[in-house]
Coordinates of C-alpha atoms in Angstrom, one line a residue:
P1 CA -2.5 -20.1 -30.3
E2 CA 1.2 -19.2 -30.8
D3 CA 1.7 -18.1 -27.3
E4 CA 3.6 -20.9 -25.6
V5 CA 2.7 -21.2 -22.6
V6 CA 5.3 -23.8 -19.6
G7 CA 2.6 -24.7 -16.4
S8 CA 4.3 -24.6 -12.8
D9 CA 4.6 -23.6 -9.5
I10 CA 7.3 -20.6 -9.1
T11 CA 8.7 -21.8 -6.5
H12 CA 10.3 -24.2 -8.9
L13 CA 13.6 -23.2 -10.5
G14 CA 14.2 -25.2 -12.9
A15 CA 10.7 -24.5 -14.8
M16 CA 11.5 -20.9 -14.1
L17 CA 14.5 -21.1 -15.8
E18 CA 12.9 -23.2 -18.7
A19 CA 9.8 -20.7 -18.9
T20 CA 12.3 -17.4 -18.8
R21 CA 14.7 -19.1 -21.9
G22 CA 14.8 -16.2 -24.5
V23 CA 12.5 -14.2 -23.2
D24 CA 13.0 -10.2 -23.3
A25 CA 11.9 -9.0 -19.9
I26 CA 9.6 -11.0 -16.7
V27 CA 6.9 -9.3 -15.1
H28 CA 5.9 -11.5 -12.4
L29 CA 2.2 -11.5 -11.1
A30 CA 2.6 -14.7 -9.4
L31 CA 1.1 -14.9 -6.2
G32 CA 0.0 -17.2 -3.7
R33 CA -3.5 -17.8 -2.9
R34 CA -4.4 -16.4 0.4
E35 CA -8.0 -17.9 0.2
R36 CA -9.5 -20.9 0.1
G37 CA -13.1 -21.7 -0.5
G38 CA -14.5 -18.6 0.3
H39 CA -12.1 -17.9 3.0
R40 CA -9.5 -16.0 4.5
L41 CA -6.1 -18.7 5.4
L42 CA -5.1 -18.1 8.7
V43 CA -2.2 -15.5 10.0
A44 CA -0.4 -18.8 10.2
D45 CA -0.4 -19.9 7.4
Q46 CA -0.5 -16.8 5.2
A47 CA 2.9 -16.2 6.9
R48 CA 4.3 -19.6 5.5
L49 CA 2.5 -19.2 2.0
T50 CA 4.8 -15.8 2.3
F51 CA 7.7 -17.7 2.8
E52 CA 7.9 -20.1 0.9
V53 CA 6.4 -19.4 -2.2
D54 CA 6.5 -15.4 -2.9
M55 CA 10.0 -14.4 -1.0
K56 CA 11.6 -18.0 -2.7
G57 CA 9.8 -17.3 -5.7
A58 CA 11.0 -14.2 -6.1
Y59 CA 14.1 -15.5 -5.7
H60 CA 13.8 -18.0 -8.1
L61 CA 12.4 -15.4 -10.9
F62 CA 15.2 -12.7 -9.8
E63 CA 18.1 -15.8 -10.7
A64 CA 16.5 -17.0 -13.6
A65 CA 16.6 -13.5 -14.9
R66 CA 21.0 -13.2 -13.9
I67 CA 21.5 -17.2 -15.5
N68 CA 19.4 -15.9 -18.6
R69 CA 20.3 -12.9 -19.1
I70 CA 17.0 -11.1 -19.2
P71 CA 18.1 -7.8 -18.7
T72 CA 14.6 -6.8 -17.6
V73 CA 12.3 -7.8 -14.5
V74 CA 9.0 -6.2 -13.2
Y75 CA 7.5 -7.2 -9.9
A76 CA 4.1 -7.0 -8.5
S77 CA 5.1 -5.9 -5.2
T78 CA 2.2 -4.1 -2.7
N79 CA 0.8 -0.9 -1.1
H80 CA 2.0 -3.4 1.9
V81 CA 5.3 -2.9 2.2
T82 CA 4.0 0.7 3.9
G83 CA 0.7 -0.3 4.2
M84 CA 1.3 1.3 8.5
N85 CA 1.4 5.2 6.9
E86 CA -2.3 4.1 5.0
K87 CA -2.9 2.9 8.8
E88 CA -2.5 6.4 9.7
G89 CA -4.0 8.7 7.1
L90 CA -0.2 8.9 6.5
L91 CA 0.2 9.5 2.6
S92 CA 3.2 7.0 1.0
H93 CA 6.7 7.6 -0.9
P94 CA 8.5 5.3 -3.0
D95 CA 10.7 7.0 -0.9
A96 CA 9.6 6.4 2.1
P97 CA 10.8 4.3 5.0
I98 CA 8.9 1.1 4.3
R99 CA 6.2 0.5 7.1
P100 CA 4.4 -2.7 6.4
D101 CA 0.9 -3.9 7.4
S102 CA 1.3 -7.3 7.2
I103 CA 4.0 -10.7 6.8
Y104 CA 2.4 -10.3 3.0
G105 CA 3.3 -6.8 3.0
A106 CA 7.6 -7.7 4.8
G107 CA 7.7 -10.0 2.3
K108 CA 7.3 -8.1 -0.9
A109 CA 9.4 -6.1 0.8
F110 CA 11.9 -8.5 0.6
G111 CA 11.5 -9.0 -3.5
E112 CA 12.5 -5.5 -3.1
A113 CA 14.7 -4.8 -1.7
L114 CA 16.2 -8.4 -3.7
G115 CA 14.9 -6.6 -6.9
R116 CA 17.7 -4.0 -5.7
Y117 CA 20.1 -6.3 -5.0
Y118 CA 19.7 -7.7 -8.7
A119 CA 20.2 -4.2 -10.5
D120 CA 23.0 -3.0 -8.2
Q121 CA 24.6 -6.7 -8.3
H122 CA 24.1 -7.9 -12.0
G123 CA 23.2 -5.4 -14.1
L124 CA 19.1 -6.1 -14.3
R125 CA 16.0 -3.1 -14.8
V126 CA 14.3 -4.4 -12.1
F127 CA 10.7 -2.7 -11.7
C128 CA 8.1 -2.2 -8.1
L129 CA 4.8 -1.9 -8.4
R130 CA 2.8 -1.3 -5.7
I131 CA -0.2 -2.7 -6.3
A132 CA -3.1 -2.3 -4.8
N133 CA -7.1 -3.3 -5.6
F134 CA -6.2 -5.2 -8.2
N135 CA -9.5 -6.6 -8.9
G136 CA -9.2 -8.0 -13.1
L137 CA -12.1 -5.9 -13.5
D138 CA -13.0 -2.7 -15.2
E139 CA -14.8 -1.0 -12.1
P140 CA -13.7 -0.8 -8.7
G141 CA -15.4 -3.8 -6.6
R142 CA -16.2 -0.6 -3.5
Y143 CA -15.7 3.0 -4.0
Y144 CA -14.1 5.1 -1.5
E145 CA -13.9 8.9 -1.0
P146 CA -12.3 11.7 -3.2
G147 CA -8.8 10.8 -2.9
Y148 CA -9.0 7.8 -1.8
S149 CA -9.7 5.2 -3.8
R150 CA -7.7 1.3 -4.1
W151 CA -8.3 0.3 -7.4
L152 CA -6.2 0.0 -10.4
S153 CA -7.4 -1.2 -13.8
P154 CA -6.9 -4.3 -16.6
R155 CA -5.8 -0.6 -17.8
D156 CA -3.0 1.0 -15.5
L157 CA -1.9 -1.9 -14.6
A158 CA -1.0 -3.2 -18.2
Q159 CA 0.1 0.8 -19.2
L160 CA 2.7 0.8 -16.2
T161 CA 4.1 -2.4 -17.1
W162 CA 4.4 -1.7 -20.4
R163 CA 5.9 2.0 -19.8
C164 CA 8.2 0.2 -16.9
I165 CA 10.0 -2.4 -19.6
E166 CA 10.6 1.1 -22.1
A167 CA 11.9 3.1 -20.2
E168 CA 15.0 2.4 -21.7
A169 CA 17.1 4.9 -19.7
L170 CA 15.5 3.4 -16.3
N171 CA 17.0 0.2 -14.2
W172 CA 15.8 0.7 -10.3
G173 CA 12.7 2.2 -10.0
I174 CA 9.6 1.8 -7.3
F175 CA 6.3 3.1 -8.0
Y176 CA 2.4 2.4 -6.2
G177 CA 0.4 0.8 -8.5
V178 CA -3.1 2.5 -8.2
S179 CA -5.5 4.2 -10.7
R180 CA -6.8 7.9 -10.3
G181 CA -8.3 9.0 -7.1
A182 CA -5.5 7.6 -4.4
E183 CA -3.7 11.1 -4.5
K184 CA -4.0 10.9 -0.9
K185 CA -2.9 7.6 0.1
W186 CA -0.3 6.9 -2.8
D187 CA 2.2 9.3 -4.8
L188 CA 2.3 8.7 -8.1
S189 CA 4.8 11.3 -9.1
N190 CA 7.2 9.8 -9.8
A191 CA 6.0 7.4 -11.7
R192 CA 4.6 10.8 -14.3
E193 CA 7.7 12.5 -14.9
L194 CA 9.7 9.6 -14.7
L195 CA 7.5 6.6 -16.8
G196 CA 5.0 9.3 -17.7
Y197 CA 2.5 7.5 -16.5
A198 CA -0.9 8.7 -17.8
P199 CA -4.0 6.5 -14.8
E200 CA -7.1 6.9 -16.4

């Protein structure tokens, strides 16, 4: 009851300035919806959402952080930034070249680059989480063979987020957001070493 809620469109800069005024950190989890009525949107409509919502919204949030002098931003990226590696059975590392498998993945790569710019140019602490499958439930919606899980539990997402916020010695990082059992798809070693992330 004591929380303040501001309902708005992330593509509206004025509203983002209002929503972020006086806060200590921003955790960006906004996303343009890719489904309507249980059906996935056409590729062209998904691309439009990437340009008009995801990319524009990321810019507005980083800009609001700069203007309101908010020191820390945790940005929800996606494993699709390196999705072509997964399609080819290659292990993805946070420092490997980006290989998006979609316009959506490319749009999130833009957000990561924008975050790096704001970290370097404006001194923000920015952490990009390449989130895998997040269903909001305490168990995966689908099971994979050992080492190939795609699921990120709510508990592990919360842990990864607060560990980024509290890692005051770091000003930048890209981390794969996935729970245990995904070690053949994504390298979590930097999250373990730099943040103390211990997926459960």
